[in-house]
Structures are given as structure tokens and as C-alpha cells.
């Protein structure tokens, strides 16, 4: 069965370190997204991609970057982790014909 | 920009019916999603409305009025497992990306 996975599921890191969160989908979807979810804010869009070599900034992109070298993967990098980036991160993918998003299980990131 | 308004929390009794409302303002409109999210889990798709009216899917139904910028999710025969957060997410015109409201936390009690 097609799926979308994220790794690691939990991560603790220190301020200033570079962190990369992985997202892998086997739906063969062109569209992929990264969100963060915090109490009181709901899901906020960080970056998104409509296909290989395409990346776009979302609502809260500062301090984050993504790259899309193939259809299946969209890794999210925190260049220099800050305590404000402690959050739960969700990756999602969608088929452009349907727009319905399928979410990964999430990564809980703590920056100390 | 977009403005999405839904109640923060609702409570209901097992076996009852509950309606979760959502009002929105978007730049153009391409449809509206409802997602369910259990605590500690990922959101999962419930419904997608593009045209005005009611769409029924088992115990869950979703209604849309484009002219009023209004949608609701109707849950019938509530079960304890329906305790979750329900996210309203409209799609702006020309976009593939829904904007998520803060969600309504539904608590179902015996």
C-alpha cells in the first residue's frame, strides 16, 4: 500500500545545530508540503513543492529550507535550530487532480 | 489573506448529533476540506466540498454555502472514538494548498 513516512519520529537537539527531517512518500504525488503544528496556531505551512526541482516558501519559512531531487522525498532542514522551532512537524502529499492531502505521522522536535 | 473561524471546543453526549461550524474568507474559492485529528496523530481526510449543499458519508455529513462563506460538519450517532480535533480548511482560488483553521476540539462523553 502507498504511504507517507517521516523520520525521525522524535528528535531532541540543541540550539544552533543543523537538523534535517525526512519525508518519503510512495503515492507518486507531485505535490509535497511541510507544516508545523503548535498549540493555538493550528497547522502552518512552512515550504511546499509542486515537483522535482521546485520549492516554494510558505507562511512560516524563515529558518527552514527544503530540496526536491526526486518525486518521493522532501527533506526539511533547520539551518540553525532555535527554541522557537520546537514543534510537531507534519509532511503531506497530494495529487493535483484531487487536492486531498495525505499526512505523515509527524515528527516531534524539541530544541533545547 | 484568509480568515477561518471555528469554535475552539465543543462537548457532546455519546449517541447524540453535533454540528461544527466554520466561517471563512478567502481570495477566490476552490473548495473546502474537513479533516479529523486525534490527539498525537496526523490529520486524516473526512470530506471535500466544492459545490453548495450537503454531502453525506456515513455518520458524517458536510455542508457548504459558498455565498455565505460557511460550512459545517455534522456528526451523527456520536461515539467515544469521535473525540478529536476537527479542522476546517478552505482552498483559495487557483491554489492546491488548503489553509487550516485552528480546529475544534470535540469531547464526547458517556
GROMACS .gro file of N, CA, C and O in nm, chain A residues 9 31 33 35 37 40-43 45 48 50 90 94 96 98-105, chain B residues 30 33 35 37 40-45 48 87 91 94-103:
model
  184
    9UNK      N    1   1.085   1.009   1.437
    9UNK     CA    2   0.955   1.043   1.494
    9UNK      C    3   0.969   1.139   1.611
    9UNK      O    4   0.879   1.218   1.640
   31UNK      N    5   0.284   1.688  -0.555
   31UNK     CA    6   0.279   1.794  -0.454
   31UNK      C    7   0.318   1.742  -0.317
   31UNK      O    8   0.265   1.640  -0.271
   33UNK      N    9   0.435   1.890   0.098
   33UNK     CA   10   0.422   2.004   0.187
   33UNK      C   11   0.486   1.974   0.323
   33UNK      O   12   0.484   1.859   0.367
   35UNK      N   13   0.439   2.122   0.722
   35UNK     CA   14   0.366   2.206   0.816
   35UNK      C   15   0.429   2.192   0.954
   35UNK      O   16   0.488   2.090   0.988
   37UNK      N   17   0.287   2.237   1.363
   37UNK     CA   18   0.164   2.249   1.441
   37UNK      C   19   0.197   2.283   1.584
   37UNK      O   20   0.267   2.208   1.652
   40UNK      N   21  -0.262   2.660   1.967
   40UNK     CA   22  -0.310   2.794   1.943
   40UNK      C   23  -0.288   2.847   1.802
   40UNK      O   24  -0.336   2.955   1.769
   41UNK      N   25  -0.215   2.770   1.720
   41UNK     CA   26  -0.188   2.817   1.585
   41UNK      C   27  -0.238   2.722   1.477
   41UNK      O   28  -0.243   2.755   1.362
   42UNK      N   29  -0.272   2.603   1.511
   42UNK     CA   30  -0.311   2.508   1.408
   42UNK      C   31  -0.194   2.471   1.320
   42UNK      O   32  -0.077   2.489   1.355
   43UNK      N   33  -0.224   2.423   1.200
   43UNK     CA   34  -0.122   2.382   1.104
   43UNK      C   35  -0.078   2.502   1.021
   43UNK      O   36  -0.160   2.568   0.958
   45UNK      N   37   0.189   2.638   0.717
   45UNK     CA   38   0.268   2.590   0.604
   45UNK      C   39   0.410   2.649   0.608
   45UNK      O   40   0.427   2.770   0.618
   48UNK      N   41   0.665   2.417   0.037
   48UNK     CA   42   0.596   2.321  -0.044
   48UNK      C   43   0.663   2.306  -0.179
   48UNK      O   44   0.744   2.392  -0.220
   50UNK      N   45   0.585   2.154  -0.593
   50UNK     CA   46   0.491   2.102  -0.692
   50UNK      C   47   0.556   1.998  -0.784
   50UNK      O   48   0.492   1.950  -0.878
   90UNK      N   49   0.465   1.808   1.040
   90UNK     CA   50   0.393   1.713   0.955
   90UNK      C   51   0.430   1.736   0.809
   90UNK      O   52   0.430   1.850   0.761
   94UNK      N   53  -0.006   1.540  -0.199
   94UNK     CA   54  -0.138   1.541  -0.263
   94UNK      C   55  -0.125   1.523  -0.413
   94UNK      O   56  -0.023   1.556  -0.474
   96UNK      N   57  -0.247   1.656  -0.762
   96UNK     CA   58  -0.301   1.786  -0.807
   96UNK      C   59  -0.444   1.778  -0.859
   96UNK      O   60  -0.515   1.878  -0.858
   98UNK      N   61  -0.683   1.607  -0.721
   98UNK     CA   62  -0.780   1.587  -0.613
   98UNK      C   63  -0.761   1.686  -0.498
   98UNK      O   64  -0.852   1.714  -0.425
   99UNK      N   65  -0.641   1.734  -0.478
   99UNK     CA   66  -0.609   1.830  -0.371
   99UNK      C   67  -0.613   1.773  -0.230
   99UNK      O   68  -0.566   1.836  -0.137
  100UNK      N   69  -0.674   1.658  -0.212
  100UNK     CA   70  -0.677   1.595  -0.080
  100UNK      C   71  -0.535   1.566  -0.035
  100UNK      O   72  -0.457   1.505  -0.109
  101UNK      N   73  -0.501   1.608   0.086
  101UNK     CA   74  -0.366   1.586   0.138
  101UNK      C   75  -0.360   1.462   0.226
  101UNK      O   76  -0.449   1.439   0.308
  102UNK      N   77  -0.254   1.385   0.209
  102UNK     CA   78  -0.227   1.269   0.294
  102UNK      C   79  -0.108   1.306   0.383
  102UNK      O   80  -0.004   1.349   0.332
  103UNK      N   81  -0.126   1.288   0.512
  103UNK     CA   82  -0.026   1.333   0.608
  103UNK      C   83   0.060   1.217   0.659
  103UNK      O   84   0.010   1.105   0.679
  104UNK      N   85   0.187   1.249   0.684
  104UNK     CA   86   0.273   1.156   0.754
  104UNK      C   87   0.242   1.157   0.901
  104UNK      O   88   0.162   1.239   0.949
  105UNK      N   89   0.305   1.067   0.980
  105UNK     CA   90   0.272   1.053   1.121
  105UNK      C   91   0.325   1.165   1.210
  105UNK      O   92   0.285   1.176   1.326
  142UNK      N   93  -1.180   2.746  -0.406
  142UNK     CA   94  -1.166   2.623  -0.485
  142UNK      C   95  -1.221   2.502  -0.414
  142UNK      O   96  -1.203   2.391  -0.461
  145UNK      N   97  -1.209   2.160   0.274
  145UNK     CA   98  -1.184   2.029   0.335
  145UNK      C   99  -1.223   2.030   0.482
  145UNK      O  100  -1.215   2.132   0.550
  147UNK      N  101  -1.091   1.785   0.805
  147UNK     CA  102  -1.001   1.680   0.849
  147UNK      C  103  -1.029   1.648   0.996
  147UNK      O  104  -1.071   1.735   1.073
  149UNK      N  105  -0.843   1.497   1.345
  149UNK     CA  106  -0.711   1.472   1.403
  149UNK      C  107  -0.726   1.426   1.547
  149UNK      O  108  -0.765   1.504   1.634
  152UNK      N  109  -0.219   1.346   1.920
  152UNK     CA  110  -0.093   1.279   1.896
  152UNK      C  111  -0.082   1.210   1.762
  152UNK      O  112   0.017   1.140   1.737
  153UNK      N  113  -0.182   1.232   1.677
  153UNK     CA  114  -0.180   1.165   1.546
  153UNK      C  115  -0.186   1.267   1.433
  153UNK      O  116  -0.203   1.387   1.455
  154UNK      N  117  -0.173   1.217   1.310
  154UNK     CA  118  -0.180   1.304   1.193
  154UNK      C  119  -0.325   1.333   1.155
  154UNK      O  120  -0.415   1.254   1.185
  155UNK      N  121  -0.349   1.446   1.089
  155UNK     CA  122  -0.484   1.471   1.036
  155UNK      C  123  -0.519   1.367   0.930
  155UNK      O  124  -0.433   1.324   0.852
  156UNK      N  125  -0.648   1.330   0.925
  156UNK     CA  126  -0.696   1.240   0.821
  156UNK      C  127  -0.815   1.303   0.753
  156UNK      O  128  -0.898   1.370   0.816
  157UNK      N  129  -0.826   1.280   0.623
  157UNK     CA  130  -0.929   1.341   0.539
  157UNK      C  131  -1.068   1.291   0.577
  157UNK      O  132  -1.090   1.171   0.597
  160UNK      N  133  -1.462   1.676   0.129
  160UNK     CA  134  -1.422   1.786   0.041
  160UNK      C  135  -1.546   1.836  -0.030
  160UNK      O  136  -1.611   1.760  -0.101
  199UNK      N  137  -1.070   1.994   1.178
  199UNK     CA  138  -1.004   2.107   1.112
  199UNK      C  139  -1.079   2.145   0.985
  199UNK      O  140  -1.100   2.061   0.897
  203UNK      N  141  -0.974   2.609   0.038
  203UNK     CA  142  -0.876   2.626  -0.069
  203UNK      C  143  -0.902   2.759  -0.138
  203UNK      O  144  -1.012   2.782  -0.188
  206UNK      N  145  -0.731   2.913  -0.737
  206UNK     CA  146  -0.605   2.889  -0.805
  206UNK      C  147  -0.499   2.821  -0.721
  206UNK      O  148  -0.383   2.815  -0.760
  207UNK      N  149  -0.535   2.767  -0.605
  207UNK     CA  150  -0.437   2.707  -0.515
  207UNK      C  151  -0.461   2.558  -0.497
  207UNK      O  152  -0.574   2.511  -0.500
  208UNK      N  153  -0.352   2.485  -0.477
  208UNK     CA  154  -0.361   2.344  -0.439
  208UNK      C  155  -0.347   2.328  -0.289
  208UNK      O  156  -0.345   2.216  -0.239
  209UNK      N  157  -0.334   2.437  -0.217
  209UNK     CA  158  -0.296   2.430  -0.077
  209UNK      C  159  -0.407   2.480   0.013
  209UNK      O  160  -0.440   2.599   0.010
  210UNK      N  161  -0.463   2.392   0.098
  210UNK     CA  162  -0.565   2.439   0.192
  210UNK      C  163  -0.500   2.518   0.305
  210UNK      O  164  -0.386   2.493   0.343
  211UNK      N  165  -0.573   2.614   0.358
  211UNK     CA  166  -0.532   2.685   0.478
  211UNK      C  167  -0.613   2.630   0.593
  211UNK      O  168  -0.736   2.628   0.586
  212UNK      N  169  -0.547   2.588   0.698
  212UNK     CA  170  -0.615   2.520   0.807
  212UNK      C  171  -0.656   2.617   0.917
  212UNK      O  172  -0.578   2.703   0.959
  213UNK      N  173  -0.780   2.600   0.963
  213UNK     CA  174  -0.823   2.669   1.083
  213UNK      C  175  -0.756   2.607   1.204
  213UNK      O  176  -0.688   2.505   1.195
  214UNK      N  177  -0.778   2.669   1.320
  214UNK     CA  178  -0.714   2.620   1.443
  214UNK      C  179  -0.777   2.492   1.496
  214UNK      O  180  -0.723   2.427   1.583
  215UNK      N  181  -0.893   2.457   1.440
  215UNK     CA  182  -0.954   2.331   1.478
  215UNK      C  183  -1.052   2.345   1.593
  215UNK      O  184  -1.041   2.434   1.677
   0.00000   0.00000   0.00000
